[in-house]
Coordinates of C-alpha atoms and ligand atoms in Angstrom, one line a residue:
M624 CA 131.1 -63.5 173.1
Q625 CA 132.6 -66.7 174.4
R626 CA 130.1 -69.5 175.1
I627 CA 130.9 -71.7 178.0
L628 CA 129.0 -75.0 178.0
S629 CA 129.1 -78.2 180.0
G630 CA 126.9 -81.1 180.9
I631 CA 126.8 -83.5 183.8
Q632 CA 125.1 -86.9 184.0
P633 CA 122.4 -87.5 186.6
T634 CA 123.6 -91.0 187.4
G635 CA 123.7 -90.5 191.2
R636 CA 124.5 -87.8 193.7
F637 CA 127.5 -85.5 193.0
H638 CA 130.8 -86.3 194.7
W639 CA 133.9 -84.3 195.6
G640 CA 135.5 -85.2 192.2
N641 CA 132.5 -83.8 190.3
Y642 CA 132.5 -80.7 192.4
F643 CA 136.2 -79.8 192.3
G644 CA 136.8 -81.3 188.8
A645 CA 133.8 -79.7 187.1
I646 CA 131.0 -78.0 189.0
R647 CA 133.2 -75.4 190.7
Q648 CA 134.5 -74.3 187.3
Y649 CA 130.9 -74.0 186.0
I650 CA 130.2 -71.6 188.8
A651 CA 133.4 -69.6 188.5
L652 CA 132.8 -69.2 184.7
Q653 CA 129.2 -68.1 184.9
G654 CA 128.5 -64.5 184.1
Q655 CA 125.6 -63.8 181.8
R656 CA 122.7 -66.2 181.0
E657 CA 123.6 -66.2 177.3
N658 CA 127.3 -67.0 177.9
A659 CA 127.1 -69.9 180.2
F660 CA 125.0 -73.0 179.3
Y661 CA 124.9 -75.9 181.7
F662 CA 122.7 -79.0 181.3
I663 CA 121.8 -82.2 183.0
A664 CA 122.7 -85.0 180.6
N665 CA 119.7 -87.3 181.1
L666 CA 119.9 -88.8 177.6
H667 CA 123.5 -89.9 178.4
A668 CA 122.4 -91.2 181.7
L669 CA 120.0 -93.6 179.9
T670 CA 123.0 -95.7 179.0
T671 CA 123.2 -96.7 182.7
V672 CA 120.1 -95.7 184.6
R673 CA 117.3 -98.0 183.7
S674 CA 114.5 -96.9 186.1
K675 CA 112.0 -94.2 185.2
Q676 CA 111.6 -93.1 188.8
Q677 CA 115.4 -93.1 189.5
L678 CA 116.2 -91.1 186.4
A679 CA 113.5 -88.5 187.3
R680 CA 114.7 -88.3 190.9
N681 CA 118.4 -88.0 189.9
T682 CA 117.6 -85.3 187.3
F683 CA 115.8 -83.2 189.9
D684 CA 118.5 -83.8 192.5
A685 CA 121.1 -82.7 190.0
A686 CA 119.3 -79.4 189.5
L687 CA 118.9 -78.9 193.2
D688 CA 122.6 -79.7 193.9
L689 CA 123.8 -77.4 191.1
L690 CA 121.6 -74.5 192.3
A691 CA 122.6 -75.0 195.9
L692 CA 126.3 -75.1 195.0
G693 CA 126.0 -71.6 193.4
L694 CA 124.8 -72.0 189.9
D695 CA 122.8 -68.8 189.5
P696 CA 119.9 -68.8 186.9
N697 CA 120.5 -65.1 186.4
K698 CA 124.1 -65.7 185.4
A699 CA 123.8 -69.0 183.6
T700 CA 121.3 -71.0 181.6
L701 CA 120.5 -74.4 183.3
F702 CA 118.4 -76.9 181.4
V703 CA 117.8 -80.6 180.9
Q704 CA 119.3 -82.2 177.8
S705 CA 116.2 -83.9 176.6
D706 CA 114.2 -80.7 176.7
I707 CA 116.1 -79.7 173.5
P708 CA 115.1 -82.4 170.9
E709 CA 117.3 -80.7 168.3
V710 CA 120.3 -82.4 170.0
S711 CA 119.1 -85.9 168.9
E712 CA 118.7 -84.7 165.3
L713 CA 122.1 -83.1 165.2
C714 CA 123.5 -86.3 166.8
W715 CA 122.4 -88.3 163.8
I716 CA 123.8 -85.9 161.3
L717 CA 127.1 -86.0 163.2
M718 CA 127.2 -89.7 163.2
T719 CA 127.4 -89.7 159.5
A720 CA 130.7 -87.8 159.9
T721 CA 132.2 -90.0 162.6
P722 CA 134.6 -92.8 161.7
M723 CA 134.0 -96.1 163.7
G724 CA 137.7 -96.2 164.6
L725 CA 137.4 -92.9 166.5
L726 CA 134.7 -94.3 168.8
E727 CA 136.4 -97.7 169.2
R728 CA 139.3 -95.8 170.9
C729 CA 137.1 -94.1 173.4
H730 CA 137.7 -95.2 177.0
A731 CA 134.1 -95.7 178.2
Y732 CA 133.4 -98.2 175.5
K733 CA 137.0 -99.7 175.4
D734 CA 136.9 -100.3 179.2
K735 CA 133.6 -102.1 179.1
K736 CA 134.7 -104.2 176.2
A737 CA 138.0 -105.1 177.9
K738 CA 136.0 -106.4 180.9
G739 CA 134.2 -108.7 178.5
L740 CA 130.8 -106.8 179.0
T741 CA 128.5 -106.2 176.0
A742 CA 128.1 -102.6 175.1
D743 CA 125.0 -101.1 173.4
A744 CA 125.1 -98.7 170.5
G745 CA 124.2 -95.9 173.0
L746 CA 127.4 -96.4 174.9
F747 CA 129.4 -96.8 171.7
T748 CA 128.0 -93.6 170.2
Y749 CA 127.9 -91.7 173.5
P750 CA 130.8 -89.3 172.4
V751 CA 128.8 -88.3 169.3
L752 CA 125.8 -87.2 171.4
M753 CA 128.3 -85.3 173.5
A754 CA 129.7 -83.6 170.4
A755 CA 126.1 -82.7 169.4
D756 CA 125.7 -81.2 172.9
I757 CA 128.7 -79.0 172.4
L758 CA 128.3 -78.0 168.8
L759 CA 124.6 -77.3 168.9
Y760 CA 125.2 -74.1 170.9
D761 CA 128.3 -72.8 169.1
S762 CA 130.3 -73.5 172.3
N763 CA 133.8 -72.2 172.7
L764 CA 134.9 -73.5 176.1
V765 CA 133.9 -76.7 177.8
P766 CA 134.9 -77.0 181.5
V767 CA 135.4 -80.6 182.5
G768 CA 137.6 -82.9 184.5
E769 CA 140.6 -84.6 182.8
D770 CA 138.7 -87.8 181.9
Q771 CA 136.5 -85.9 179.4
I772 CA 139.3 -84.4 177.4
Q773 CA 139.3 -87.4 175.0
H774 CA 135.6 -86.8 174.3
I775 CA 136.2 -83.2 173.4
E776 CA 138.9 -84.3 171.0
V777 CA 136.4 -86.5 169.4
C778 CA 134.0 -83.6 169.1
R779 CA 136.7 -81.5 167.4
D780 CA 137.5 -84.3 165.0
V781 CA 133.8 -84.7 164.1
A782 CA 133.3 -81.0 163.7
G783 CA 136.4 -80.8 161.5
S784 CA 135.3 -83.7 159.3
F785 CA 131.8 -82.1 158.9
N786 CA 133.4 -78.7 158.1
H787 CA 135.7 -80.4 155.6
H788 CA 132.7 -82.0 153.7
F789 CA 130.3 -79.2 153.9
G790 CA 132.2 -76.0 154.5
E791 CA 132.7 -74.0 157.7
T792 CA 129.7 -74.8 159.9
F793 CA 130.9 -75.5 163.4
I794 CA 133.0 -73.6 165.9
M795 CA 135.9 -75.5 167.3
P796 CA 135.5 -75.9 171.1
K797 CA 138.3 -76.2 173.6
P798 CA 138.4 -78.1 176.9
Y799 CA 138.9 -76.0 180.1
V800 CA 140.6 -78.1 182.8
V801 CA 141.9 -76.7 186.0
Q802 CA 145.2 -78.6 186.6
D803 CA 145.1 -78.7 190.4
T804 CA 141.8 -80.4 190.5
A805 CA 141.8 -82.3 187.2
K806 CA 141.8 -85.6 189.0
V807 CA 140.5 -85.8 192.6
P808 CA 141.7 -89.1 194.2
G809 CA 139.3 -91.6 195.7
L810 CA 138.9 -92.7 199.4
D811 CA 140.6 -96.0 198.6
G812 CA 143.8 -94.2 197.4
K813 CA 143.0 -94.8 193.7
D814 CA 144.0 -91.8 191.7
K815 CA 140.4 -91.0 190.6
M816 CA 137.3 -90.7 192.7
S817 CA 134.5 -92.1 190.7
K818 CA 131.0 -93.6 191.2
S819 CA 132.1 -96.6 189.2
Y820 CA 134.9 -97.4 191.7
G821 CA 132.6 -96.9 194.7
N822 CA 135.3 -94.7 196.3
T823 CA 133.4 -91.4 196.6
V824 CA 132.2 -88.9 199.2
E825 CA 129.0 -87.2 198.1
V826 CA 128.9 -83.4 198.5
F827 CA 125.6 -83.5 200.4
E828 CA 126.0 -86.8 202.1
D829 CA 124.7 -87.2 205.6
L830 CA 127.4 -85.7 207.9
K831 CA 127.8 -88.7 210.1
A832 CA 128.1 -91.1 207.1
Q833 CA 130.5 -88.6 205.5
K834 CA 132.8 -88.5 208.6
K835 CA 132.8 -92.3 208.8
K836 CA 133.9 -92.5 205.2
I837 CA 136.6 -89.8 205.7
M838 CA 138.0 -91.7 208.7
G839 CA 138.2 -94.8 206.5
I840 CA 140.4 -93.1 203.8
T841 CA 143.2 -95.6 202.9
T842 CA 146.6 -94.5 204.1
D843 CA 149.9 -96.3 204.3
S844 CA 151.2 -98.2 207.3
R845 CA 154.5 -96.4 207.8
P846 CA 155.3 -95.6 211.4
M847 CA 154.1 -92.2 212.7
E848 CA 157.6 -90.8 213.3
E849 CA 158.7 -91.3 209.8
P850 CA 158.9 -88.2 207.6
K851 CA 156.5 -88.4 204.6
E852 CA 156.3 -86.7 201.2
P853 CA 152.9 -84.9 200.9
A854 CA 152.9 -84.6 197.1
G855 CA 150.8 -87.4 195.6
D856 CA 149.5 -88.6 199.0
P857 CA 145.7 -89.0 198.5
L858 CA 144.8 -87.8 202.0
F859 CA 147.0 -84.7 201.6
T860 CA 145.5 -84.0 198.2
L861 CA 141.9 -84.2 199.6
Y862 CA 142.8 -82.0 202.5
S863 CA 144.3 -79.4 200.3
L864 CA 141.0 -79.1 198.3
F865 CA 139.3 -77.7 201.4
A866 CA 142.1 -76.0 203.3
S867 CA 143.5 -72.5 202.9
K868 CA 147.0 -72.1 201.4
E869 CA 148.4 -71.6 204.9
Q870 CA 146.7 -74.7 206.3
T871 CA 148.0 -76.7 203.4
Q872 CA 151.5 -75.4 203.8
T873 CA 151.4 -76.3 207.5
L874 CA 150.3 -79.8 206.8
A875 CA 153.0 -80.2 204.2
E876 CA 155.6 -79.3 206.8
T877 CA 154.1 -81.7 209.3
Y878 CA 154.3 -84.5 206.7
R879 CA 157.9 -83.7 206.0
R880 CA 158.8 -83.6 209.7
G881 CA 157.0 -86.8 210.5
G882 CA 155.6 -87.6 214.0
F883 CA 151.9 -87.2 213.3
G884 CA 149.0 -89.6 212.9
Y885 CA 146.7 -89.8 209.8
G886 CA 143.7 -90.0 212.1
G887 CA 144.1 -86.4 213.2
V888 CA 144.4 -85.2 209.6
K889 CA 141.2 -87.1 208.7
K890 CA 139.4 -85.5 211.6
D891 CA 140.5 -82.0 210.5
L892 CA 139.5 -82.9 206.9
A893 CA 136.0 -83.8 208.1
V894 CA 135.6 -80.5 209.8
L895 CA 137.0 -78.5 206.9
A896 CA 134.6 -80.3 204.4
E897 CA 131.6 -79.8 206.6
N898 CA 132.3 -76.0 206.9
Y899 CA 133.2 -75.7 203.2
F900 CA 129.7 -76.9 202.1
A901 CA 127.7 -75.7 205.1
E902 CA 126.1 -72.7 203.2
A903 CA 125.3 -74.8 200.2
R904 CA 123.8 -77.5 202.4
A905 CA 121.4 -74.9 203.9
R906 CA 120.5 -73.5 200.5
R907 CA 119.7 -77.0 199.3
E908 CA 117.5 -77.6 202.2
E909 CA 115.6 -74.4 201.4
L910 CA 115.3 -75.1 197.7
S911 CA 114.1 -78.6 198.1
A912 CA 111.0 -77.2 199.7
K913 CA 110.3 -75.3 196.5
P914 CA 110.2 -77.8 193.7
A915 CA 108.0 -75.6 191.5
E916 CA 110.7 -72.9 191.5
V917 CA 113.3 -75.4 190.4
R918 CA 111.1 -76.6 187.6
D919 CA 110.5 -73.0 186.4
I920 CA 114.2 -72.4 186.3
L921 CA 114.7 -75.5 184.1
A922 CA 111.8 -74.5 181.8
A923 CA 113.2 -71.0 181.4
G924 CA 116.6 -72.5 180.7
A925 CA 115.3 -74.8 178.1
Q926 CA 113.6 -71.9 176.3
T927 CA 116.8 -70.0 176.1
A928 CA 118.9 -73.0 175.0
R929 CA 116.3 -74.1 172.4
K930 CA 116.4 -70.7 170.6
K931 CA 120.1 -71.1 170.0
A932 CA 119.8 -74.8 169.1
A933 CA 117.2 -74.1 166.4
E934 CA 119.4 -71.4 164.9
V935 CA 122.5 -73.7 164.7
L936 CA 120.5 -76.7 163.5
R937 CA 119.0 -74.7 160.7
R938 CA 122.5 -73.7 159.6
V939 CA 123.7 -77.3 159.7
K940 CA 120.8 -78.6 157.7
E941 CA 121.2 -76.0 155.1
N942 CA 124.9 -76.6 154.7
C943 CA 124.5 -80.4 154.3
G944 CA 121.4 -80.3 152.2
V945 CA 118.7 -82.0 154.3
Ligands
ADP1104 P1 131.9 -90.5 187.7 O1 133.2 -90.9 187.2 O2 131.8 -90.5 189.2 O3 130.8 -91.3 187.0 P2 131.2 -88.4 185.8 O4 131.9 -89.2 184.7 O5 129.7 -88.4 185.8 O6 131.7 -89.0 187.2 O7 131.8 -87.0 185.8 C1 131.1 -85.7 185.8 C2 132.1 -84.6 185.7 O8 133.0 -84.6 186.9 C3 133.1 -84.7 184.5 O9 133.3 -83.4 184.0 C4 134.3 -85.3 185.1 O10 135.5 -84.9 184.3 C5 134.3 -84.7 186.5 N1 135.0 -85.7 187.4 C6 134.5 -86.9 187.8 N2 135.3 -87.5 188.7 C7 136.4 -86.7 188.8 C8 137.6 -86.7 189.6 N3 137.8 -87.7 190.4 N4 138.4 -85.7 189.5 C9 138.1 -84.6 188.7 N5 137.0 -84.5 188.0 C10 136.2 -85.5 188.0
LIG1105 N1 130.1 -87.1 179.2 C1 130.1 -86.1 180.3 C2 130.5 -86.8 181.6 O1 130.3 -88.0 181.7 C3 128.8 -85.4 180.4 C4 128.5 -84.6 179.2 C5 127.5 -84.9 178.3 C6 129.1 -83.5 178.8 N2 127.5 -84.0 177.3 C7 128.5 -83.1 177.6 C8 130.2 -82.7 179.3 C9 128.9 -81.9 176.9 C10 130.6 -81.6 178.6 C11 129.9 -81.2 177.4 O2 130.9 -86.2 182.5

């Protein structure tokens, strides 16, 4: 049995980058409850969200969003990271097998330091907690966007180092990245849509606000008549996420021919995006009226995940002698 596992931080509402880069793969890979483990990484979010109410709200919203987008509790196990205390215990054990240099090279920490900001130990050791998340469930495959590959490399290094000291204990996980959507561009034309750049469109954003954002997507100022290359154009890339192959093909031809306005493309994109998520939007509406049901799903998920976690942690402790 292959175990698929991934986590997503409840640091705000999910955007198109999160959906196409990660969440869509979670849903495509789900099959049986025991095979697909997905969790809401609230312990990781503590490195940035410092309000009790906000963290609770975000965590619940994340569960609602994931379920509305098609995560099916009969085909996957959905849980909240902190409901499995074993993860923090494993994190400590793994820290003793993690060289400082490995963490110093990690981008989240490096970027913050480069900006002259002070980082806390939580941010510095963030990849070790992520390694614990993955190794605690004997995970084989980790669906993520491109920016998380480095963290999975760290996980493999740490697992390898532990295995070297104490004998074969951990399974080596592999990242699962879908190349076409590995990096969704932002509204400002930056190559990555990210909360930290403020260039996102949220999946369930109010439709009017969403349309306004789409109409504001940064484009170049070349004259309308001029032929344009679609590849690498952020608006074209965003359009192709929602459009059919034929629609994408047609737009590519239009770009190459020239003689079109970006405004029309943006209007079409707004309609495509609205339709694409219309069913999920309706499902979210329905689910949000049943909070107890959502909480039950998370509780059942935690129970399933915890069983596996206890088994693996027992093996780890036995192998290292604590
Ligand atoms: P953000 O950068 O907005 O804070 P996160 O780091 O919380 O997003 O990312 C959550 C998941 O979504 C990760 O698996 C990440 O790889 C994926 N992801 C985030 N932004 C993008 C993007 N622009 N393109 C593809 N995947 C993305
Ligand atoms: N660090 C990931 C992110 O920011 C979230 C995450 C935490 C994760 N633990 C994980 C992803 C384990 C995959 C596996 O997106």
